[in-house]
Tab-separated table of C-alpha atoms in Angstrom:
chain	number	residue	atom	x	y	z
A	1	UNK	CA	5.040	33.514	10.161
A	2	UNK	CA	2.071	33.715	12.523
A	3	UNK	CA	1.903	30.897	15.088
A	4	UNK	CA	-1.506	29.691	13.897
A	5	UNK	CA	-4.204	30.184	11.294
A	6	UNK	CA	-7.937	29.524	11.152
A	7	UNK	CA	-9.659	26.843	9.075
A	8	UNK	CA	-13.449	26.599	8.693
A	9	UNK	CA	-14.612	23.667	10.831
A	10	UNK	CA	-16.203	21.189	8.423
A	11	UNK	CA	-18.539	18.509	9.668
A	12	UNK	CA	-16.807	15.196	10.382
A	13	UNK	CA	-18.634	13.659	7.424
A	14	UNK	CA	-16.392	15.672	5.131
A	15	UNK	CA	-13.346	13.824	6.446
A	16	UNK	CA	-15.029	10.437	6.649
A	17	UNK	CA	-15.983	10.623	2.968
A	18	UNK	CA	-12.364	10.863	1.832
A	19	UNK	CA	-11.713	7.507	0.195
A	20	UNK	CA	-8.679	5.292	0.524
A	21	UNK	CA	-7.443	2.470	-1.654
A	22	UNK	CA	-6.766	3.642	-5.192
A	23	UNK	CA	-8.059	7.087	-4.154
A	24	UNK	CA	-5.749	7.503	-1.137
A	25	UNK	CA	-3.261	9.773	-2.858
A	26	UNK	CA	-5.950	12.029	-4.275
A	27	UNK	CA	-7.786	12.193	-0.948
A	28	UNK	CA	-4.591	13.003	0.878
A	29	UNK	CA	-3.746	15.740	-1.620
A	30	UNK	CA	-7.005	17.514	-0.816
A	31	UNK	CA	-6.173	17.721	2.887
A	32	UNK	CA	-2.617	18.812	2.137
A	33	UNK	CA	-3.795	21.668	-0.075
A	34	UNK	CA	-6.331	22.925	2.472
A	35	UNK	CA	-3.781	22.775	5.292
A	36	UNK	CA	-1.214	24.573	3.126
A	37	UNK	CA	-3.622	27.323	2.088
A	38	UNK	CA	-4.528	27.902	5.732
A	39	UNK	CA	-0.889	28.474	6.676
A	40	UNK	CA	-0.605	31.062	3.906
A	41	UNK	CA	-3.463	33.356	4.987
A	42	UNK	CA	-2.007	36.851	5.518
A	43	UNK	CA	-3.898	37.610	8.747
A	44	UNK	CA	-5.942	35.744	11.339
A	45	UNK	CA	-9.048	37.609	10.177
A	46	UNK	CA	-9.223	36.294	6.624
A	47	UNK	CA	-9.626	32.976	4.859
A	48	UNK	CA	-8.382	34.343	1.535
A	49	UNK	CA	-4.967	33.507	0.090
A	50	UNK	CA	-3.202	34.705	-3.044
A	51	UNK	CA	-0.903	31.933	-4.178
A	52	UNK	CA	0.661	30.125	-7.098
A	53	UNK	CA	0.706	26.401	-7.817
A	54	UNK	CA	4.477	26.450	-7.307
A	55	UNK	CA	4.075	27.808	-3.779
A	56	UNK	CA	1.512	25.134	-2.985
A	57	UNK	CA	3.858	22.471	-4.338
A	58	UNK	CA	6.491	23.615	-1.842
A	59	UNK	CA	4.073	23.690	1.094
A	60	UNK	CA	2.438	20.336	0.357
A	61	UNK	CA	5.253	18.247	-1.123
A	62	UNK	CA	2.946	17.408	-4.035
A	63	UNK	CA	3.705	17.450	-7.750
A	64	UNK	CA	2.223	20.148	-9.975
A	65	UNK	CA	-0.442	17.821	-11.480
A	66	UNK	CA	-1.447	16.629	-7.992
A	67	UNK	CA	-1.786	20.197	-6.688
A	68	UNK	CA	-3.917	21.192	-9.664
A	69	UNK	CA	-6.145	18.133	-9.292
A	70	UNK	CA	-6.485	18.725	-5.557
A	71	UNK	CA	-7.554	22.337	-6.151
A	72	UNK	CA	-10.250	21.134	-8.532
A	73	UNK	CA	-11.388	18.500	-6.037
A	74	UNK	CA	-11.583	20.775	-2.989
A	75	UNK	CA	-13.418	23.444	-4.964
A	76	UNK	CA	-15.936	20.815	-6.106
A	77	UNK	CA	-16.494	19.815	-2.465
A	78	UNK	CA	-17.076	23.411	-1.419
A	79	UNK	CA	-13.938	23.605	0.718
A	80	UNK	CA	-12.533	26.559	-1.212
A	81	UNK	CA	-13.636	29.248	-3.640
A	82	UNK	CA	-11.237	29.940	-6.483
A	83	UNK	CA	-10.729	33.172	-8.395
A	84	UNK	CA	-8.255	32.580	-11.277
A	85	UNK	CA	-5.486	35.133	-11.637
A	86	UNK	CA	-5.028	34.994	-15.394
A	87	UNK	CA	-1.755	35.450	-17.243
A	88	UNK	CA	1.150	35.669	-14.808
A	89	UNK	CA	-1.054	36.735	-11.904
A	90	UNK	CA	-1.450	34.427	-8.934
A	91	UNK	CA	-4.848	32.937	-8.172
A	92	UNK	CA	-7.012	33.811	-5.189
A	93	UNK	CA	-8.313	31.033	-2.944
A	94	UNK	CA	-10.773	31.416	-0.090
A	95	UNK	CA	-11.188	28.655	2.483
A	96	UNK	CA	-14.865	27.861	2.841
A	97	UNK	CA	-17.280	25.301	4.242
A	98	UNK	CA	-20.152	23.676	2.325
A	99	UNK	CA	-22.379	23.806	5.425
A	100	UNK	CA	-22.334	27.500	6.301
A	101	UNK	CA	-20.836	30.861	5.450
A	102	UNK	CA	-17.493	30.519	7.240
A	103	UNK	CA	-16.602	34.207	7.203
A	104	UNK	CA	-19.886	35.165	8.904
A	105	UNK	CA	-20.699	32.237	11.179
A	106	UNK	CA	-17.259	32.007	12.728
A	107	UNK	CA	-16.931	28.252	13.249
A	108	UNK	CA	-13.268	27.456	12.869
A	109	UNK	CA	-10.365	25.463	14.212
A	110	UNK	CA	-6.735	26.481	14.603
A	111	UNK	CA	-3.859	24.977	12.668
A	112	UNK	CA	-0.253	25.420	13.890
A	113	UNK	CA	1.542	27.056	10.986
A	114	UNK	CA	5.169	26.291	11.779
A	115	UNK	CA	4.622	22.596	12.462
A	116	UNK	CA	2.477	22.072	9.373
A	117	UNK	CA	4.816	23.960	7.046
A	118	UNK	CA	7.840	22.097	8.383
A	119	UNK	CA	6.437	18.585	8.721
A	120	UNK	CA	3.605	18.144	6.232
A	121	UNK	CA	5.903	17.727	3.191
A	122	UNK	CA	7.864	15.050	5.075
A	123	UNK	CA	4.871	12.730	5.456
A	124	UNK	CA	4.584	10.121	2.718
A	125	UNK	CA	2.274	11.152	-0.102
A	126	UNK	CA	1.106	7.600	-0.768
A	127	UNK	CA	-0.779	4.849	0.990
A	128	UNK	CA	-3.523	4.285	3.521
A	129	UNK	CA	-1.312	4.991	6.535
A	130	UNK	CA	-0.416	8.513	5.457
A	131	UNK	CA	-4.015	9.288	4.504
A	132	UNK	CA	-5.149	8.011	7.908
A	133	UNK	CA	-2.595	10.281	9.588
A	134	UNK	CA	-3.927	13.409	7.876
A	135	UNK	CA	-7.568	12.480	8.478
A	136	UNK	CA	-6.821	11.851	12.155
A	137	UNK	CA	-4.943	15.159	12.383
A	138	UNK	CA	-7.918	17.023	10.938
A	139	UNK	CA	-10.283	15.396	13.445
A	140	UNK	CA	-7.985	16.164	16.373
A	141	UNK	CA	-7.749	19.811	15.313
A	142	UNK	CA	-11.512	20.090	14.948
A	143	UNK	CA	-12.425	18.537	18.312
A	144	UNK	CA	-9.763	20.427	20.267
A	145	UNK	CA	-11.161	23.420	22.180
A	146	UNK	CA	-9.558	26.550	20.758
A	147	UNK	CA	-8.177	27.579	24.148
A	148	UNK	CA	-6.566	24.229	24.932
A	149	UNK	CA	-3.597	22.282	23.616
A	150	UNK	CA	-5.206	18.898	24.164
A	151	UNK	CA	-7.739	16.966	22.111
A	152	UNK	CA	-9.618	14.576	24.368
A	153	UNK	CA	-11.463	11.961	22.328
A	154	UNK	CA	-11.750	8.227	22.889
A	155	UNK	CA	-10.200	5.943	20.303
A	156	UNK	CA	-13.526	4.534	19.117
A	157	UNK	CA	-14.898	7.996	18.432
A	158	UNK	CA	-11.645	9.073	16.784
A	159	UNK	CA	-11.640	6.019	14.534
A	160	UNK	CA	-15.274	6.548	13.561
A	161	UNK	CA	-14.913	10.254	12.837
A	162	UNK	CA	-11.786	9.724	10.773
A	163	UNK	CA	-13.320	6.613	9.161
A	164	UNK	CA	-10.145	4.533	9.392
A	165	UNK	CA	-9.436	0.923	10.313
A	166	UNK	CA	-7.928	0.054	13.701
A	167	UNK	CA	-4.530	-0.745	12.208
A	168	UNK	CA	-4.574	2.514	10.222
A	169	UNK	CA	-5.524	4.420	13.385
A	170	UNK	CA	-2.447	3.137	15.201
A	171	UNK	CA	-0.217	3.729	12.195
A	172	UNK	CA	-1.623	7.194	11.590
A	173	UNK	CA	-1.080	8.294	15.185
A	174	UNK	CA	2.464	6.933	15.037
A	175	UNK	CA	3.169	8.919	11.859
A	176	UNK	CA	1.883	12.134	13.414
A	177	UNK	CA	3.927	11.611	16.577
A	178	UNK	CA	7.076	10.656	14.678
A	179	UNK	CA	6.828	13.788	12.527
A	180	UNK	CA	6.406	16.098	15.511
A	181	UNK	CA	2.756	17.048	14.952
A	182	UNK	CA	1.211	15.495	18.070
A	183	UNK	CA	2.149	13.894	21.374
A	184	UNK	CA	0.093	10.913	22.478
A	185	UNK	CA	-0.290	11.051	26.259
A	186	UNK	CA	-2.352	9.417	28.975
A	187	UNK	CA	-5.120	11.087	30.967
A	188	UNK	CA	-6.615	10.012	34.306
A	189	UNK	CA	-9.657	7.815	34.003
A	190	UNK	CA	-12.712	8.128	36.190
A	191	UNK	CA	-11.084	5.934	38.803
A	192	UNK	CA	-7.909	8.013	38.863
A	193	UNK	CA	-5.878	5.561	36.812
A	194	UNK	CA	-4.040	6.723	33.672
A	195	UNK	CA	-6.078	4.783	31.171
A	196	UNK	CA	-7.332	7.256	28.539
A	197	UNK	CA	-5.386	8.617	25.595
A	198	UNK	CA	-5.215	12.333	25.037
A	199	UNK	CA	-3.548	14.066	22.123
A	200	UNK	CA	-1.406	17.163	22.543
A	201	UNK	CA	-1.224	19.271	19.384
A	202	UNK	CA	2.321	20.496	18.857
A	203	UNK	CA	2.681	24.184	18.112
A	204	UNK	CA	1.835	27.603	19.489
A	205	UNK	CA	-1.944	27.477	19.082
A	206	UNK	CA	-3.079	28.825	22.462
A	207	UNK	CA	-2.813	32.453	23.507
A	208	UNK	CA	-1.047	32.477	26.840
A	209	UNK	CA	-2.807	34.345	29.643
A	210	UNK	CA	-0.431	36.183	31.994
A	211	UNK	CA	-0.568	34.975	35.591
C-alpha cells in the first residue's frame, strides 16, 4: 500500500453543507466513501478506482445499503464520476471536484492511506460527534500544506469551516486523536508562549528530503 493518495481539494463549503441531525449517518457515509476510494487508487497519478461495493464496505465499515446510497449521494454532488461495470464486473469510480477539472488543474490534498484504512472503520458510524470528526479531518487535510505534517488553523476558523458546534469540535478532535489519526499539539504564540493549537496528521504523507 502506498503511504498516501491524492484527493481533489473541494471548497470548504462542500464540507460545511453536510448536514447533521437525522442526516448525520448519511453525511458521514459520503465522507467515508470518498476517503476509502482515495486509498484504493492504484497510483499517485490517477483519481480512478475500480472497486466493488463489498470492497468499499470493508474499507468504510458501512453496510451495503449505506455504501450504495453514499455512492449515489457523492455522484450527485459531483465528488465522483461513476462508470457501472455491469454483470460481475466491478464499477469504475473517479474522484472529482464540482468546482474544477481535478485531473487537469491539480488542486489536491494528501490522505494517509494506512491510517485511514486501519482506523476509519473503527470510528462510530452514527451521531453528530462522529460526523464532526470526519468533517474536521477533511478540513485539516485540506488546509495542511502538502510538504508539512502540521495543519495550523485557529479553532474558530476550524469550527466555521467544518460547520460544527463547539462541543462537537472538542468531541470530534478527541475522536480523531483517540483513533490515531491526529495529534493535537501546542504551537508558540506571537509572544513566545505555547497558546495555539496545531494538528499533526498521523501517517507518512511528507516526502523526506535527505540531509
